[in-house]
Amino acid sequence: MTYEIEIGRGKRGRRAYSLDDVAIVPSRRARDPKDVSVSWQTDAYNFETPVIAAPMDSVMSPATAIAMGKLGGLGVLNLEGLWTRYEDPQPLLDEIVGLGQENFSPAATRRMQEIYDAPVQAELITSRLAEIREAGVTVAGSLTPQRTQEFYKTVLAAGVDIFVIRGTTVSAEHVSREHEPLNLKQFIYELDVPVIVGGAAGYTPALHLMRTGAAGVLVGFGGGATTTTRRALGIHSPMASAISDVAAARRDYMDESGGRYVHVIADGGMGYSGDIVKAVAMGADAVMLGSALARAEEAPGRGWHWGTEAYHAELPRGDRVKVGTVGPLQEVLHGPSHHTDGTSNLIGALRRSMATTGYSDLKEFQRCEVVLSPLQGRA
């Protein structure tokens, strides 16, 4: 069976679907939402909720990473962000928030490039991770493939529990003429901590990442609400198909490796609770959220949201966007909700969807029935 269609006489392409294109169909006896488990475990670390906070300065500070941990999730600090470039980043955060009311502004982009031009300081990586560790929650930090070789020893020495390597797209070997190539298989083999890597958007690249020994693979390119990668680079990954493809790679890798399970983590384009539900239904074990958590009152961006793509020195391909504020982080994750649009009580919505369709845990829910139901916009 092939899903390719003819685009023109000289090119064929595979049809792919976004999360908006699929819908979940109840087909079993309903359950009480209180009887549903949404916990997940990677390596030795167990989490009550399948939510990882994206390493974006508008979402994560040491304080919000600690808050995420205490609420049952995992906060990942961007180790190339403002918190590791400046001793006191608050005035810079305030300035970025105040850079006008437009979602797109060349002047704002130029100023952000200037702000992020300051060098990353190894001693600040150490002190920020130490602050999170002192709170007694799981410590996670993120580097891009380009900076991993430079700072990973500092990160490990600081006592990180989970190491995240996150980029627009990450391959098993990152090649550079100017820097020593990053061979992920060798790199991960030499580490004593679980490593989550991504993004990957297809079966083959995900399978290659799983073979490196990664504990988890990020699916997608992240920054769904802020990225302009599709317009700037022509690269896009419809998430429903991408998650399903990577889940198939996980299944085949389990057979190949004799049972080793690699977690599939959907990353990007999940700003509402329904998106999270459908990501798990398509095969994700957990989700990495940016804009959904940027709406929390505690978020450093105070209702504004931006990713690492927004301040790239040579080719910025992300906007600083207004997402607004809906309530405290507790309310955003666990409710009670006062919003009807899927922006708060994200975990409560996941529980209710699982209960309505008759599934008791996340692994069971990955087998739920779905249909194609393309929508023009949200409904």
Coordinates of C-alpha atoms in Angstrom, one line a residue:
M1 CA 0.0 0.0 0.0
T2 CA 1.3 3.5 -0.9
Y3 CA 0.0 6.8 0.3
E4 CA 1.9 8.8 -2.3
I5 CA 0.0 11.0 -4.7
E6 CA 1.2 12.7 -7.9
I7 CA 2.0 16.3 -7.3
G8 CA 3.0 16.8 -10.9
R9 CA 4.6 14.7 -13.7
G10 CA 8.0 14.9 -12.1
K11 CA 7.2 14.7 -8.3
R12 CA 5.2 12.4 -6.0
G13 CA 4.6 13.0 -2.3
R14 CA 3.1 11.2 0.6
R15 CA -0.1 12.6 2.1
A16 CA 0.4 13.6 5.7
Y17 CA -2.0 14.8 8.4
S18 CA -1.9 17.4 11.2
L19 CA -3.5 17.0 14.6
D20 CA -6.4 19.1 13.4
D21 CA -7.1 16.5 10.7
V22 CA -7.8 13.7 13.1
A23 CA -10.5 13.0 15.8
I24 CA -10.8 10.4 18.5
V25 CA -13.8 8.1 18.5
P26 CA -15.2 6.6 21.7
S27 CA -15.5 2.9 21.2
R28 CA -15.3 1.3 24.7
R29 CA -17.1 1.5 28.0
A30 CA -16.5 4.9 29.7
R31 CA -14.6 5.2 32.9
D32 CA -14.4 7.5 35.9
P33 CA -11.7 10.1 35.2
K34 CA -10.4 9.6 38.7
D35 CA -9.5 6.0 37.8
V36 CA -7.3 7.1 34.9
S37 CA -3.5 7.2 35.2
V38 CA -1.5 9.8 33.2
S39 CA 1.9 9.0 34.8
W40 CA 4.9 8.1 32.7
Q41 CA 8.5 7.0 33.4
T42 CA 11.7 7.5 31.5
D43 CA 14.8 5.7 32.8
A44 CA 14.6 5.9 36.7
Y45 CA 12.5 9.0 36.7
N46 CA 8.7 8.8 37.2
F47 CA 6.4 11.7 36.5
E48 CA 2.8 12.1 37.5
T49 CA 1.9 14.0 34.3
P50 CA 3.2 13.4 30.8
V51 CA 4.2 17.1 30.3
I52 CA 7.7 18.4 29.6
A53 CA 8.1 22.2 29.6
A54 CA 9.9 23.4 26.5
P55 CA 13.4 24.9 27.0
M56 CA 12.3 28.4 25.9
D57 CA 13.0 31.6 27.8
S58 CA 9.4 32.8 27.6
V59 CA 8.4 29.5 29.4
M60 CA 11.2 28.3 31.7
S61 CA 13.2 30.0 34.3
P62 CA 14.8 28.1 37.3
A63 CA 11.7 29.1 39.3
T64 CA 9.2 27.8 36.8
A65 CA 11.3 24.6 36.3
I66 CA 11.0 24.0 40.0
A67 CA 7.2 24.7 39.9
M68 CA 6.8 22.3 37.0
G69 CA 8.6 19.6 39.0
K70 CA 6.4 20.1 42.0
L71 CA 3.3 19.9 39.8
G72 CA 4.3 16.5 38.5
G73 CA 5.9 17.4 35.2
L74 CA 9.5 18.1 34.0
G75 CA 10.9 21.6 33.4
V76 CA 13.8 21.9 31.0
L77 CA 16.0 24.9 31.2
N78 CA 17.5 26.4 28.0
L79 CA 21.2 26.4 28.8
E80 CA 21.9 28.8 26.0
G81 CA 19.2 31.3 27.0
L82 CA 19.2 34.5 29.0
W83 CA 19.6 32.6 32.3
T84 CA 23.0 31.4 31.4
R85 CA 24.1 34.6 29.6
Y86 CA 23.3 37.2 32.3
E87 CA 23.7 37.1 36.0
D88 CA 20.4 39.0 36.3
P89 CA 18.3 38.4 33.1
Q90 CA 15.1 40.0 34.4
P91 CA 15.8 43.5 32.9
L92 CA 16.4 41.8 29.5
L93 CA 13.2 39.8 29.8
D94 CA 11.3 42.9 30.7
E95 CA 12.8 44.7 27.6
I96 CA 11.8 41.8 25.3
V97 CA 8.3 41.8 26.7
G98 CA 8.1 45.5 26.0
L99 CA 9.3 45.5 22.4
G100 CA 6.0 46.7 21.0
Q101 CA 2.6 45.0 20.5
E102 CA 3.2 43.6 17.0
N103 CA 3.7 39.8 16.6
F104 CA 6.2 40.5 13.8
S105 CA 8.7 43.4 14.1
P106 CA 12.1 43.6 12.4
A107 CA 13.1 46.1 15.0
A108 CA 12.2 43.7 17.8
T109 CA 14.0 40.8 16.1
R110 CA 17.1 43.0 15.7
R111 CA 17.1 43.9 19.4
M112 CA 16.6 40.3 20.5
Q113 CA 19.6 39.3 18.3
E114 CA 21.7 41.9 20.2
I115 CA 20.5 40.7 23.6
Y116 CA 21.3 37.0 22.8
D117 CA 24.7 37.9 21.4
A118 CA 26.1 37.9 24.9
P119 CA 28.2 34.7 25.5
V120 CA 27.0 31.7 27.4
Q121 CA 28.8 31.5 30.8
A122 CA 29.7 28.0 32.1
E123 CA 29.5 29.2 35.7
L124 CA 25.9 30.3 35.2
I125 CA 25.0 26.9 33.8
T126 CA 26.3 25.4 37.0
S127 CA 24.5 27.8 39.4
R128 CA 21.2 27.7 37.6
L129 CA 21.1 23.9 37.6
A130 CA 22.2 23.9 41.2
E131 CA 19.3 26.1 42.1
I132 CA 16.8 23.6 40.6
R133 CA 18.5 20.7 42.3
E134 CA 18.3 22.3 45.7
A135 CA 14.5 22.4 45.3
G136 CA 14.5 18.6 45.2
V137 CA 13.0 18.1 41.7
T138 CA 14.3 16.3 38.6
V139 CA 16.9 18.5 36.9
A140 CA 16.9 18.8 33.1
G141 CA 18.8 21.1 30.8
S142 CA 18.9 21.6 27.0
L143 CA 21.7 22.4 24.5
T144 CA 21.6 22.6 20.8
P145 CA 23.7 20.0 18.8
Q146 CA 26.1 22.9 17.9
R147 CA 26.9 23.7 21.5
T148 CA 26.7 20.3 23.1
Q149 CA 30.4 19.5 22.7
E150 CA 31.4 22.8 24.3
F151 CA 29.3 22.6 27.4
Y152 CA 28.2 19.1 28.1
K153 CA 30.9 18.5 30.7
T154 CA 29.8 21.5 32.6
V155 CA 26.2 20.3 32.5
L156 CA 27.1 16.8 33.7
A157 CA 29.4 18.2 36.5
A158 CA 26.4 20.4 37.6
G159 CA 24.4 17.2 38.3
V160 CA 21.8 17.2 35.6
D161 CA 19.4 14.2 35.8
I162 CA 18.1 14.3 32.2
F163 CA 20.1 15.9 29.3
V164 CA 18.1 17.2 26.3
I165 CA 19.7 17.9 22.9
R166 CA 17.1 19.9 20.9
G167 CA 17.3 21.5 17.5
T168 CA 15.2 22.3 14.5
T169 CA 16.2 18.8 13.3
V170 CA 18.7 16.5 14.8
S171 CA 20.5 13.6 13.1
A172 CA 22.5 10.8 14.6
E173 CA 25.6 12.6 13.6
H174 CA 25.9 16.3 13.4
V175 CA 28.5 17.4 10.9
S176 CA 30.3 20.7 10.9
R177 CA 33.5 21.9 9.1
E178 CA 34.2 24.4 11.9
H179 CA 33.6 22.1 14.9
E180 CA 34.3 18.6 15.9
P181 CA 31.4 16.4 14.7
L182 CA 28.9 15.3 17.3
N183 CA 28.5 11.5 17.0
L184 CA 25.4 10.9 19.1
K185 CA 25.9 7.2 19.5
Q186 CA 29.4 7.6 20.9
F187 CA 28.4 10.6 22.9
I188 CA 25.3 9.0 24.6
Y189 CA 27.3 5.8 25.2
E190 CA 29.8 7.7 27.3
L191 CA 27.2 9.5 29.4
D192 CA 25.7 8.3 32.7
V193 CA 22.4 10.1 32.3
P194 CA 19.4 9.6 30.0
V195 CA 19.4 11.7 26.9
I196 CA 16.4 13.0 25.0
V197 CA 17.1 14.1 21.4
G198 CA 15.2 15.7 18.6
G199 CA 13.5 16.9 16.5
A200 CA 12.8 14.1 14.2
A201 CA 9.8 14.0 11.8
G202 CA 10.0 10.7 10.1
Y203 CA 10.5 7.0 10.6
T204 CA 14.1 6.6 9.3
P205 CA 15.7 9.6 11.2
A206 CA 13.8 8.6 14.4
L207 CA 15.1 5.0 14.1
H208 CA 18.6 6.3 13.7
L209 CA 18.3 8.4 16.8
M210 CA 16.9 5.4 18.7
R211 CA 19.9 3.4 17.7
T212 CA 22.2 6.0 19.4
G213 CA 20.9 4.9 22.8
A214 CA 18.6 7.9 23.4
A215 CA 16.1 7.5 26.1
G216 CA 13.5 9.6 24.2
V217 CA 13.0 11.2 20.8
L218 CA 11.4 14.5 20.3
V219 CA 8.9 14.5 17.3
G220 CA 8.5 17.7 15.3
F221 CA 10.5 20.9 15.1
G222 CA 9.3 22.6 18.3
G223 CA 8.1 26.2 18.6
G224 CA 4.8 25.6 16.9
A225 CA 3.2 28.9 17.9
T226 CA 6.3 31.0 17.2
T227 CA 8.2 29.3 14.4
T228 CA 8.2 30.6 10.8
T229 CA 10.4 27.7 9.6
R230 CA 7.8 26.6 7.0
R231 CA 7.8 30.1 5.4
A232 CA 11.6 30.6 5.8
L233 CA 13.0 27.1 5.0
G234 CA 10.1 25.3 3.4
I235 CA 10.3 22.7 6.1
H236 CA 7.1 21.5 7.9
S237 CA 6.0 18.4 9.7
P238 CA 2.3 17.6 10.1
M239 CA 2.3 16.3 13.6
A240 CA -0.3 13.5 13.4
S241 CA 1.6 11.7 10.7
A242 CA 5.0 12.5 12.2
I243 CA 4.1 11.0 15.6
S244 CA 2.6 7.9 14.1
D245 CA 5.7 7.4 11.9
V246 CA 8.0 7.7 14.9
A247 CA 5.8 5.4 17.0
A248 CA 6.2 2.8 14.3
A249 CA 10.0 3.3 14.5
R250 CA 9.8 2.7 18.3
R251 CA 7.8 -0.5 17.7
D252 CA 10.4 -1.8 15.1
Y253 CA 13.3 -0.7 17.2
M254 CA 11.9 -2.7 20.1
D255 CA 12.0 -5.9 18.0
E256 CA 15.5 -5.0 16.6
S257 CA 17.0 -4.3 20.1
G258 CA 15.3 -7.1 22.0
G259 CA 12.8 -5.0 23.9
R260 CA 14.5 -1.7 24.5
Y261 CA 11.7 1.0 24.7
V262 CA 12.4 4.6 23.6
H263 CA 9.9 7.2 24.5
V264 CA 8.2 9.2 21.8
I265 CA 7.7 12.9 22.9
A266 CA 5.6 15.2 20.7
D267 CA 7.2 18.6 20.5
G268 CA 5.5 21.6 19.0
G269 CA 2.1 22.7 17.7
M270 CA 0.1 21.6 20.8
G271 CA -1.3 24.9 22.2
Y272 CA -4.6 23.4 23.4
S273 CA -5.7 20.4 25.5
G274 CA -7.2 18.6 22.5
D275 CA -3.9 18.7 20.7
I276 CA -2.3 17.0 23.7
V277 CA -5.0 14.3 23.7
K278 CA -4.6 13.6 20.0
A279 CA -0.8 13.5 20.2
V280 CA -1.0 10.7 22.8
A281 CA -3.6 8.9 20.7
M282 CA -1.2 9.0 17.8
G283 CA 1.5 7.3 19.8
A284 CA 3.3 9.9 22.0
D285 CA 4.3 8.9 25.5
A286 CA 4.6 12.5 26.6
V287 CA 4.4 16.0 25.2
M288 CA 6.8 19.0 25.2
L289 CA 4.8 22.2 25.6
G290 CA 5.7 25.8 24.9
S291 CA 2.8 28.2 24.1
A292 CA 0.4 26.3 26.4
L293 CA 2.6 26.9 29.4
A294 CA 3.6 30.4 28.3
R295 CA 0.0 31.4 29.2
A296 CA 0.7 30.7 32.9
E297 CA 1.0 33.7 35.2
E298 CA 4.4 32.6 36.3
A299 CA 5.9 32.3 32.8
P300 CA 8.9 34.6 32.3
G301 CA 7.4 36.0 29.0
R302 CA 4.3 37.4 30.8
G303 CA 2.0 36.4 28.0
W304 CA 4.6 36.8 25.2
H305 CA 6.2 33.8 23.7
W306 CA 9.4 33.2 21.7
G307 CA 11.8 30.4 20.8
T308 CA 15.4 30.1 20.0
E309 CA 14.6 30.5 16.3
A310 CA 13.5 34.1 16.9
Y311 CA 17.0 35.4 17.7
H312 CA 19.2 33.3 15.3
A313 CA 22.1 35.6 14.4
E314 CA 22.0 35.0 10.6
L315 CA 18.5 33.6 9.7
P316 CA 15.8 34.2 12.4
R317 CA 12.8 32.1 11.6
G318 CA 10.5 32.7 14.6
D319 CA 8.3 35.5 15.9
R320 CA 7.7 36.9 19.3
V321 CA 4.0 36.3 19.6
K322 CA 1.3 37.3 22.1
V323 CA -0.4 34.3 23.6
G324 CA -1.9 36.0 26.6
T325 CA -2.3 34.8 30.2
V326 CA -5.0 32.4 31.5
G327 CA -4.1 31.8 35.1
P328 CA -1.5 30.2 37.5
L329 CA 0.5 27.2 36.3
Q330 CA -1.5 25.0 38.7
E331 CA -4.7 26.0 36.9
V332 CA -3.2 25.7 33.4
L333 CA -2.1 22.1 34.2
H334 CA -4.6 20.8 36.7
G335 CA -7.4 23.3 36.9
P336 CA -10.0 24.0 37.9
S337 CA -10.6 25.6 34.6
H338 CA -12.6 28.8 33.9
H339 CA -11.9 28.7 30.1
T340 CA -13.8 26.7 27.5
D341 CA -11.2 26.8 24.7
G342 CA -8.7 24.2 26.0
T343 CA -6.1 26.5 27.4
S344 CA -6.4 25.4 31.1
N345 CA -6.7 22.2 33.0
L346 CA -4.7 20.4 30.3
I347 CA -4.3 17.3 32.3
G348 CA -7.9 17.2 33.4
A349 CA -8.9 17.2 29.7
L350 CA -6.5 14.4 28.9
R351 CA -8.0 12.3 31.8
R352 CA -11.5 13.0 30.7
S353 CA -10.8 12.0 27.1
M354 CA -9.2 8.8 28.2
A355 CA -12.1 8.0 30.5
T356 CA -14.7 8.9 27.9
T357 CA -13.0 6.5 25.4
G358 CA -12.6 3.8 28.1
Y359 CA -8.8 3.7 28.6
S360 CA -7.0 3.6 31.9
D361 CA -3.5 4.5 31.1
L362 CA -1.4 6.2 28.4
K363 CA -0.1 3.1 26.7
E364 CA -3.7 1.8 26.4
F365 CA -4.9 5.1 25.0
Q366 CA -2.3 4.9 22.2
R367 CA -4.5 2.1 20.7
C368 CA -7.7 4.2 20.7
E369 CA -9.8 4.5 17.5
V370 CA -9.2 7.7 15.4
V371 CA -10.8 9.0 12.2
L372 CA -9.8 11.6 9.6
S373 CA -11.9 14.7 10.1
P374 CA -10.2 17.6 8.4
L375 CA -11.2 21.0 9.7
Q376 CA -10.8 24.5 8.4
G377 CA -9.5 26.1 11.6
R378 CA -10.6 25.0 15.0
A379 CA -14.0 24.0 16.2

